[in-house]
PDB file of C-alpha atoms in Angstrom:
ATOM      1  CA  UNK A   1      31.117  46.850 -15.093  1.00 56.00           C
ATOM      2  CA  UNK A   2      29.344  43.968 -13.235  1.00 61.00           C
ATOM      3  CA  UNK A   3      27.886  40.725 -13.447  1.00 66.00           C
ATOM      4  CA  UNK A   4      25.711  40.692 -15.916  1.00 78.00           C
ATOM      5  CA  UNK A   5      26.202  43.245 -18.097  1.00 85.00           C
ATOM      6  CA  UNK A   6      29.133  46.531 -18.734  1.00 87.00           C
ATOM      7  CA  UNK A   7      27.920  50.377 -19.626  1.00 88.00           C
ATOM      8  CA  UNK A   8      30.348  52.779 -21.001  1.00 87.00           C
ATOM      9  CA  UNK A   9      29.396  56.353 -21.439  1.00 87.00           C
ATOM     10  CA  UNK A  10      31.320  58.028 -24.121  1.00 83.00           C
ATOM     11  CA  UNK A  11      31.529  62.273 -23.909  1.00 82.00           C
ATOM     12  CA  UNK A  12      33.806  63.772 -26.076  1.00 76.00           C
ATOM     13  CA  UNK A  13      34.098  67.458 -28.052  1.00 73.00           C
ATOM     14  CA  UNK A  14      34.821  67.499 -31.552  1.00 61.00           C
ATOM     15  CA  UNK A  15      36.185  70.643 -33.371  1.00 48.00           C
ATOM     16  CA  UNK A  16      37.518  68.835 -36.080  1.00 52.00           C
ATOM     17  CA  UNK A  17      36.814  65.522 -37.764  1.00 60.00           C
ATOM     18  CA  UNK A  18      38.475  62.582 -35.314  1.00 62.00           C
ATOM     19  CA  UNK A  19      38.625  58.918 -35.226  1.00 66.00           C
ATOM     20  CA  UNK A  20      38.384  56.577 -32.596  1.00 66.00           C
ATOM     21  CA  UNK A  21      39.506  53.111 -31.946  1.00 68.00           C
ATOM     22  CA  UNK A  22      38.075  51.116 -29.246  1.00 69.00           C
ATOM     23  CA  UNK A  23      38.406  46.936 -28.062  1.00 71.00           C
ATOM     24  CA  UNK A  24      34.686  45.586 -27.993  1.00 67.00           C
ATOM     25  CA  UNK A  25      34.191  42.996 -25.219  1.00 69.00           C
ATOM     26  CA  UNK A  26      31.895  39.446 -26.206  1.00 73.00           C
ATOM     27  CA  UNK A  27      28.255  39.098 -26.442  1.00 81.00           C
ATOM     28  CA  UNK A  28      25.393  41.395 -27.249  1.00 87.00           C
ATOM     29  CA  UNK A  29      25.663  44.948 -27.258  1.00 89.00           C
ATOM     30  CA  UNK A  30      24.094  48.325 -27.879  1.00 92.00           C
ATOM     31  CA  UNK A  31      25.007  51.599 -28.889  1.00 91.00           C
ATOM     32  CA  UNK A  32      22.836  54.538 -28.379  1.00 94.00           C
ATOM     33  CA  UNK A  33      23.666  57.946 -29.784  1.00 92.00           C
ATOM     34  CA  UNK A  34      22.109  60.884 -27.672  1.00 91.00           C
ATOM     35  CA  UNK A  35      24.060  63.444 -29.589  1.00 87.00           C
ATOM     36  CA  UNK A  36      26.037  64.322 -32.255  1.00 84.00           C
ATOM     37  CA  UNK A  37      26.699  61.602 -35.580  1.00 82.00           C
ATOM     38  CA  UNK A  38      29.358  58.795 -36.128  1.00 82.00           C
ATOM     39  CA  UNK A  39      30.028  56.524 -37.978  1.00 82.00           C
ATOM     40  CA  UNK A  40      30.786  53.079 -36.762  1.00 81.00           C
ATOM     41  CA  UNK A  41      33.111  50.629 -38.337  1.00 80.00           C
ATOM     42  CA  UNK A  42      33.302  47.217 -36.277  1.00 77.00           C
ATOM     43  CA  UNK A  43      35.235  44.408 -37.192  1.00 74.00           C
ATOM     44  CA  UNK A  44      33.242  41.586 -39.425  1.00 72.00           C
ATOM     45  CA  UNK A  45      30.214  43.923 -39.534  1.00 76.00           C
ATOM     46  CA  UNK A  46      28.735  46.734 -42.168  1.00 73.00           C
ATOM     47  CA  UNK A  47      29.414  50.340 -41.242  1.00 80.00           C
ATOM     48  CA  UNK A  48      26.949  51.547 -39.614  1.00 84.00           C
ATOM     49  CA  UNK A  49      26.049  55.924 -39.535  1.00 84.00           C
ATOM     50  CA  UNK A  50      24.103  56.888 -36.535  1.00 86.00           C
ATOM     51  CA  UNK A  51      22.747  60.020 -35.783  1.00 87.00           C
ATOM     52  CA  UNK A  52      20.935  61.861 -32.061  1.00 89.00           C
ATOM     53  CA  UNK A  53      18.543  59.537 -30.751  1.00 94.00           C
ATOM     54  CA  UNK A  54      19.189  56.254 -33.004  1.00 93.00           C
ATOM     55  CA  UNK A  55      20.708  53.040 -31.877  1.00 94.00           C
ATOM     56  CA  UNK A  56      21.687  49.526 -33.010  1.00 90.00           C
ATOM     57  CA  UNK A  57      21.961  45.901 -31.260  1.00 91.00           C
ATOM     58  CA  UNK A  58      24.550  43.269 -32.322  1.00 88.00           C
ATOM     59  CA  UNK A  59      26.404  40.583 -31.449  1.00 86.00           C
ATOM     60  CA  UNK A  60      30.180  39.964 -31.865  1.00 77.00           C
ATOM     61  CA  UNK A  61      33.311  38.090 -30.488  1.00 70.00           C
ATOM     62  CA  UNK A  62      35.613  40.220 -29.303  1.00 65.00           C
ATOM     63  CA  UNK A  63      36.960  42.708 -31.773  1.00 66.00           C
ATOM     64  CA  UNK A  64      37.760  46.509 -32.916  1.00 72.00           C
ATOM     65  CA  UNK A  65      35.535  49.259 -32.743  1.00 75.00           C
ATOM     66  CA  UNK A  66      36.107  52.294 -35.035  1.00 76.00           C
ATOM     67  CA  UNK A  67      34.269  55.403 -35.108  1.00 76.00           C
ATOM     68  CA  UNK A  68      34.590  58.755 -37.296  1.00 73.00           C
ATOM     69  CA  UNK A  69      32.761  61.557 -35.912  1.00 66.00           C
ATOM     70  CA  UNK A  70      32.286  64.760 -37.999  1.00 60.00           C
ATOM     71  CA  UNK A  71      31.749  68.175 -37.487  1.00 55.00           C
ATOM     72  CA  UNK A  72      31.488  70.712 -34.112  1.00 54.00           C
ATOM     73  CA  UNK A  73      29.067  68.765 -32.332  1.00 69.00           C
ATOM     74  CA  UNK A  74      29.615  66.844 -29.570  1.00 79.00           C
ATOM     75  CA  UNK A  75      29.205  63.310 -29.691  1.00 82.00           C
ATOM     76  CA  UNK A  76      27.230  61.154 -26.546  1.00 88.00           C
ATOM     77  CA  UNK A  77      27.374  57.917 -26.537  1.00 89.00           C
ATOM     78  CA  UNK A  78      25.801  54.896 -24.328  1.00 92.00           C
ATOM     79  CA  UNK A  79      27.563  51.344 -25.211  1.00 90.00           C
ATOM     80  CA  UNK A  80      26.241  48.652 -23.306  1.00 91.00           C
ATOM     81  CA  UNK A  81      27.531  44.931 -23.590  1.00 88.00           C
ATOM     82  CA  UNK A  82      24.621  42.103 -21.938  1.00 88.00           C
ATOM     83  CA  UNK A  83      26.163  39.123 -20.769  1.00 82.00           C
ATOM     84  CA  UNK A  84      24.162  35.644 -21.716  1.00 75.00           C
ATOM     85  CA  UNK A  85      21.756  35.327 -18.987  1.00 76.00           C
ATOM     86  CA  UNK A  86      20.514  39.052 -19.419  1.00 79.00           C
ATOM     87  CA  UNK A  87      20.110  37.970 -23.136  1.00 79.00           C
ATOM     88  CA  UNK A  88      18.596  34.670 -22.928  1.00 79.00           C
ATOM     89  CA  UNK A  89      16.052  35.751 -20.099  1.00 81.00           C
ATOM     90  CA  UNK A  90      14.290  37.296 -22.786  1.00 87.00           C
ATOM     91  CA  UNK A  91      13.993  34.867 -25.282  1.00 86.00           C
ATOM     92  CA  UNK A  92      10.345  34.295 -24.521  1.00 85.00           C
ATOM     93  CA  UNK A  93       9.360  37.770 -24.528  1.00 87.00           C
ATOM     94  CA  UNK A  94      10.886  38.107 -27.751  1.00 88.00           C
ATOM     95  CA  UNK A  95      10.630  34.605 -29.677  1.00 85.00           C
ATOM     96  CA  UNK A  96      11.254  36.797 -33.527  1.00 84.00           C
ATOM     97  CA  UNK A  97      14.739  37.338 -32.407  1.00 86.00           C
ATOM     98  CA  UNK A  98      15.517  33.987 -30.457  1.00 87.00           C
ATOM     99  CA  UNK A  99      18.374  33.801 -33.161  1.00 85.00           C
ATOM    100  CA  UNK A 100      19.912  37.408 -32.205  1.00 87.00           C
ATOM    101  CA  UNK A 101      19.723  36.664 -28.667  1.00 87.00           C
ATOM    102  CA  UNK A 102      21.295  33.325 -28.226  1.00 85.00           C
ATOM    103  CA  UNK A 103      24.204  34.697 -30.473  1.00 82.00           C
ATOM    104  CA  UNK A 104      23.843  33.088 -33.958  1.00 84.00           C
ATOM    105  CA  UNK A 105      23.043  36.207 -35.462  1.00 84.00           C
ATOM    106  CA  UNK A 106      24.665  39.363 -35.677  1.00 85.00           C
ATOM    107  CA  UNK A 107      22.428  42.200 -36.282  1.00 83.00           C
ATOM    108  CA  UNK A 108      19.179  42.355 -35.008  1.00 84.00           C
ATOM    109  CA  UNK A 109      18.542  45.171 -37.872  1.00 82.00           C
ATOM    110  CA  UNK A 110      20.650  46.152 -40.454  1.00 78.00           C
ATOM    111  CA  UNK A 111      20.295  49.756 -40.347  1.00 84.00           C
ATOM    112  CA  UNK A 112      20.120  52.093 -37.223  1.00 89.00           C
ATOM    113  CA  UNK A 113      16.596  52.187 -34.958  1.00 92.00           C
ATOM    114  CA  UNK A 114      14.973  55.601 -34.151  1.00 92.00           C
ATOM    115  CA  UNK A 115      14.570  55.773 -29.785  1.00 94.00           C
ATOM    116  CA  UNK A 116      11.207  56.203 -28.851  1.00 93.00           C
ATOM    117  CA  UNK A 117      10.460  58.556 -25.336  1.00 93.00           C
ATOM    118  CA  UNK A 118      10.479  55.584 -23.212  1.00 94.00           C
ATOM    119  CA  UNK A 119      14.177  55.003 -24.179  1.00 95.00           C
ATOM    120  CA  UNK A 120      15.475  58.167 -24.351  1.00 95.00           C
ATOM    121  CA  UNK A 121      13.939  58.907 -20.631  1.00 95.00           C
ATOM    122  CA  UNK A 122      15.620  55.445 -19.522  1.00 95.00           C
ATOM    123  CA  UNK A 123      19.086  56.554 -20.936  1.00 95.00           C
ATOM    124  CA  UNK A 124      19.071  59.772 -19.139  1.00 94.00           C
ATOM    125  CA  UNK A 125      18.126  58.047 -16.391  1.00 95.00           C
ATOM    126  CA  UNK A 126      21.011  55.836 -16.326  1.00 94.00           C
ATOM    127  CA  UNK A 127      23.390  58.721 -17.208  1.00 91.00           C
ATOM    128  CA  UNK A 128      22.307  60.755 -14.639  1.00 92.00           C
ATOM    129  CA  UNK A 129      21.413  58.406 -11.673  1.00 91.00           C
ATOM    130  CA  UNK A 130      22.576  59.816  -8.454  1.00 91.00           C
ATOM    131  CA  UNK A 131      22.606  57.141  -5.549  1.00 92.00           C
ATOM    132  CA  UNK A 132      24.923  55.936  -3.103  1.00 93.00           C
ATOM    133  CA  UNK A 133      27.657  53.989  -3.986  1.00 90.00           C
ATOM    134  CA  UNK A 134      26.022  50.608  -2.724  1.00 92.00           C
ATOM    135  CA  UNK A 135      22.765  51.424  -3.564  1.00 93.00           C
ATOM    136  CA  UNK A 136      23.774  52.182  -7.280  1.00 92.00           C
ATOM    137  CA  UNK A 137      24.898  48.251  -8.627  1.00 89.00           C
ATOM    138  CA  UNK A 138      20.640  47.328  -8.236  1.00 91.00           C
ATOM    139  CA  UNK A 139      19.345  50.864  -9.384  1.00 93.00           C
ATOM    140  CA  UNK A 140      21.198  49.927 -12.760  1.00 92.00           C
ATOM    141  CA  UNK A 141      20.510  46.333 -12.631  1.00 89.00           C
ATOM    142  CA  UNK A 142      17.005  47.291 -13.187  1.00 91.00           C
ATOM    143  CA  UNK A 143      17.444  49.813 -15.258  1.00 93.00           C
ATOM    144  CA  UNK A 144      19.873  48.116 -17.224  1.00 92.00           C
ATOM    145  CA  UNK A 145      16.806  45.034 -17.606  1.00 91.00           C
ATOM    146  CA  UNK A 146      14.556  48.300 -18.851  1.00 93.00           C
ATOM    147  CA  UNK A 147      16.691  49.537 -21.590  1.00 95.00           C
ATOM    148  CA  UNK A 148      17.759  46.520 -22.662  1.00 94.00           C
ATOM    149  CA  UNK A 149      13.782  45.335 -22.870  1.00 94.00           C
ATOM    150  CA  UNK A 150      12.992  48.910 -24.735  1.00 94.00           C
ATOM    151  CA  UNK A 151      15.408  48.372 -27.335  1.00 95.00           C
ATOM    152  CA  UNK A 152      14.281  44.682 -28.035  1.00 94.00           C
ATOM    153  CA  UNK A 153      10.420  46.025 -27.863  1.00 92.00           C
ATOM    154  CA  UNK A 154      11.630  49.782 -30.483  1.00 92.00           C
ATOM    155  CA  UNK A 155      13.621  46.824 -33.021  1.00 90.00           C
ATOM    156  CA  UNK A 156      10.164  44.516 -32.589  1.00 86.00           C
ATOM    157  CA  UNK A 157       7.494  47.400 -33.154  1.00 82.00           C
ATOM    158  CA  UNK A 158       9.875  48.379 -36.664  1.00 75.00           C
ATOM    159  CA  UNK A 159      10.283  44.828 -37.962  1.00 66.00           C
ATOM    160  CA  UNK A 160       6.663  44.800 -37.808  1.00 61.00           C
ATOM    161  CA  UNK A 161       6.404  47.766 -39.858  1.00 57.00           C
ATOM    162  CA  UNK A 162       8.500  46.709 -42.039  1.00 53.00           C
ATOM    163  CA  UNK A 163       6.720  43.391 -43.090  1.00 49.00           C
ATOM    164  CA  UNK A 164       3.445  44.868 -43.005  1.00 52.00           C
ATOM    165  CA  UNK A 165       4.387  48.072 -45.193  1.00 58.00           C
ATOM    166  CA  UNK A 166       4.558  46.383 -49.294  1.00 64.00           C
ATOM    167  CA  UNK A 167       7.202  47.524 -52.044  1.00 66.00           C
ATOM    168  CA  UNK A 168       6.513  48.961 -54.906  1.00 69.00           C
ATOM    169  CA  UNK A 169       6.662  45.541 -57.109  1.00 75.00           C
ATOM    170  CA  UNK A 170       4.488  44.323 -54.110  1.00 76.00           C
ATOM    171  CA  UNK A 171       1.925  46.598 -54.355  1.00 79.00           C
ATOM    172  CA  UNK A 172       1.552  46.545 -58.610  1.00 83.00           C
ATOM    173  CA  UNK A 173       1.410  42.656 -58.244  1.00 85.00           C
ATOM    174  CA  UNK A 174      -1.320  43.026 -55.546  1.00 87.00           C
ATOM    175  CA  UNK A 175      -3.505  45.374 -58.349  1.00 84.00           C
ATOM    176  CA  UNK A 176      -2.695  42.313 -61.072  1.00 89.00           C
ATOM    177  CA  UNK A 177      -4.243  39.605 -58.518  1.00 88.00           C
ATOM    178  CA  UNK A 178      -7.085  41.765 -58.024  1.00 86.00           C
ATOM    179  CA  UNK A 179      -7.833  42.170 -61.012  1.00 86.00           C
ATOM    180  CA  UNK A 180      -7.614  38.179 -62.165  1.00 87.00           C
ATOM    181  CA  UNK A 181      -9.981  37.599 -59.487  1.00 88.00           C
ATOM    182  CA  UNK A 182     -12.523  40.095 -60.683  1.00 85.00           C
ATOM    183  CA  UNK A 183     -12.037  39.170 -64.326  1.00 87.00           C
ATOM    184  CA  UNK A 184     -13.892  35.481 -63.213  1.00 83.00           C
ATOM    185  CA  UNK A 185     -15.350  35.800 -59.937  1.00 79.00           C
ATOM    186  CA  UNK A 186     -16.658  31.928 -60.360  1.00 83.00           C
ATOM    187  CA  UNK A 187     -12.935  30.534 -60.824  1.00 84.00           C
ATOM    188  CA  UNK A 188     -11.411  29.261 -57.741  1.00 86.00           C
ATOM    189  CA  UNK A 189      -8.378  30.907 -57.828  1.00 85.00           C
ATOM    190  CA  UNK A 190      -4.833  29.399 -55.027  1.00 86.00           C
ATOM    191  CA  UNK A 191      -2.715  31.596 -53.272  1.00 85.00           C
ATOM    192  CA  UNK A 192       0.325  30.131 -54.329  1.00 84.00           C
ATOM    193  CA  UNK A 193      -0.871  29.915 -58.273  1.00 87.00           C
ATOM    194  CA  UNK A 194      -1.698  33.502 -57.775  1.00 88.00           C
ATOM    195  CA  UNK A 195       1.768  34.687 -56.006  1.00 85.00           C
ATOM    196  CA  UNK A 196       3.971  32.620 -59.110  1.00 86.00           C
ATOM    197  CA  UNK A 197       1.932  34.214 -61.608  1.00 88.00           C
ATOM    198  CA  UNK A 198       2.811  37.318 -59.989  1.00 87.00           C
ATOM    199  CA  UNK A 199       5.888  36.778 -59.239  1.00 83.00           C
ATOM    200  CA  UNK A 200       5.776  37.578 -55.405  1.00 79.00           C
ATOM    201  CA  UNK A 201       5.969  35.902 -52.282  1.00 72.00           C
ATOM    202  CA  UNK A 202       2.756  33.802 -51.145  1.00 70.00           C
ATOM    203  CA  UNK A 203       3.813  34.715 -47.920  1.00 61.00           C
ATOM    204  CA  UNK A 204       3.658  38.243 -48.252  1.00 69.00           C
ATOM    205  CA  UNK A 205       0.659  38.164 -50.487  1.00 72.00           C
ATOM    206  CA  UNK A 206      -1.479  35.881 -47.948  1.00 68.00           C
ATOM    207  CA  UNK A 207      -0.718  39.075 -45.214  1.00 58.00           C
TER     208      UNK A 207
END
């Protein structure tokens, strides 16, 4: 634990299925499973089922952490808690999820993010960093800084996918404006006309 932010590494070996239950500290916080599965039941929040190599961000006042892990494996697990200054330095970096980080929202996604290489290298870095006892506080500082900027930039690079990648409906709706355009090529034909006719968002038509 120090100023600006708390890691807790959690190691255990399951033989049979077990259940946890944990006090969550304030603020803005990460869980990253390296391996094994849980399930994660936090107070005022939707369960969330993570498996090796995924992780989640949220926010939350202080409150109960639950978590059911299943099978022989065993579970790893890296929760970090970022106190407000860590969070709010990187508002400008990251102005999508200015809500998220100054607190008024509580999941940055609602399902569970897949760790690229650059993360997983950081959290075995952190796990297994090796320095002298006064040299370790500003080894993890920065490291700390890294992960937490990796895990804002992995959540980023997905919500992009996300809003670039159309549904279904989306994409049968795109094929019927398409097709009204080339049916009168002369007619000047709005965006927004278009999208109610449709019935889709102009916003994700325009893109």
């Amino acid at each position: 634990k120090f100023d600006e932010y708390t890691l807790s590494l959690f190691q255990f070996e399951f033989a049979l299925k077990s259940t946890l239950v944990s006090n969550l500290p304030s603020g803005m916080q990460s869980l990253f499973i390296a391996k094994g599965k849980s399930l994660h039941n936090i107070t005022g929040l939707s369960k969330m089922k993570l498996h090796a190599n995924q992780f989640f961000l949220f926010n939350k006042n202080e409150s109960i952490w639950k978590i059911d892990v299943q099978g022989s494996k065993p579970l790893l697990l890296l929760h970090a808690s970022y106190y407000s200054k860590m969070s709010e330095e990187l508002v400008h970096a990251f102005p999508g999820f200015e809500r998220f980080l100054r607190g008024d929202e509580n999941l940055i996604r609602s399902h569970p993010i897949s760790a690229n290489n650059l993360i997983r290298d950081t959290v075995n870095q952190i796990m297994h960093a090796d320095y002298e006892p006064n040299k370790l506080p500003f080894y993890l500082k920065n490291k700390v800084s890294e992960y937490l900027f990796l895990l804002l930039e992995q959540a980023s690079y997905e919500s992009m996918n996300t809003v670039l990648q159309p549904s279904h409906h989306e994409i049968e709706a795109i094929y019927k404006v398409r097709d009204m355009i080339l049916s009168d090529v002369l007619q000047h034909h709005v965006i927004s006309d278009l999208a109610k006719k449709v019935k889709m968002n102009q916003y994700r038509l325009k893109i």
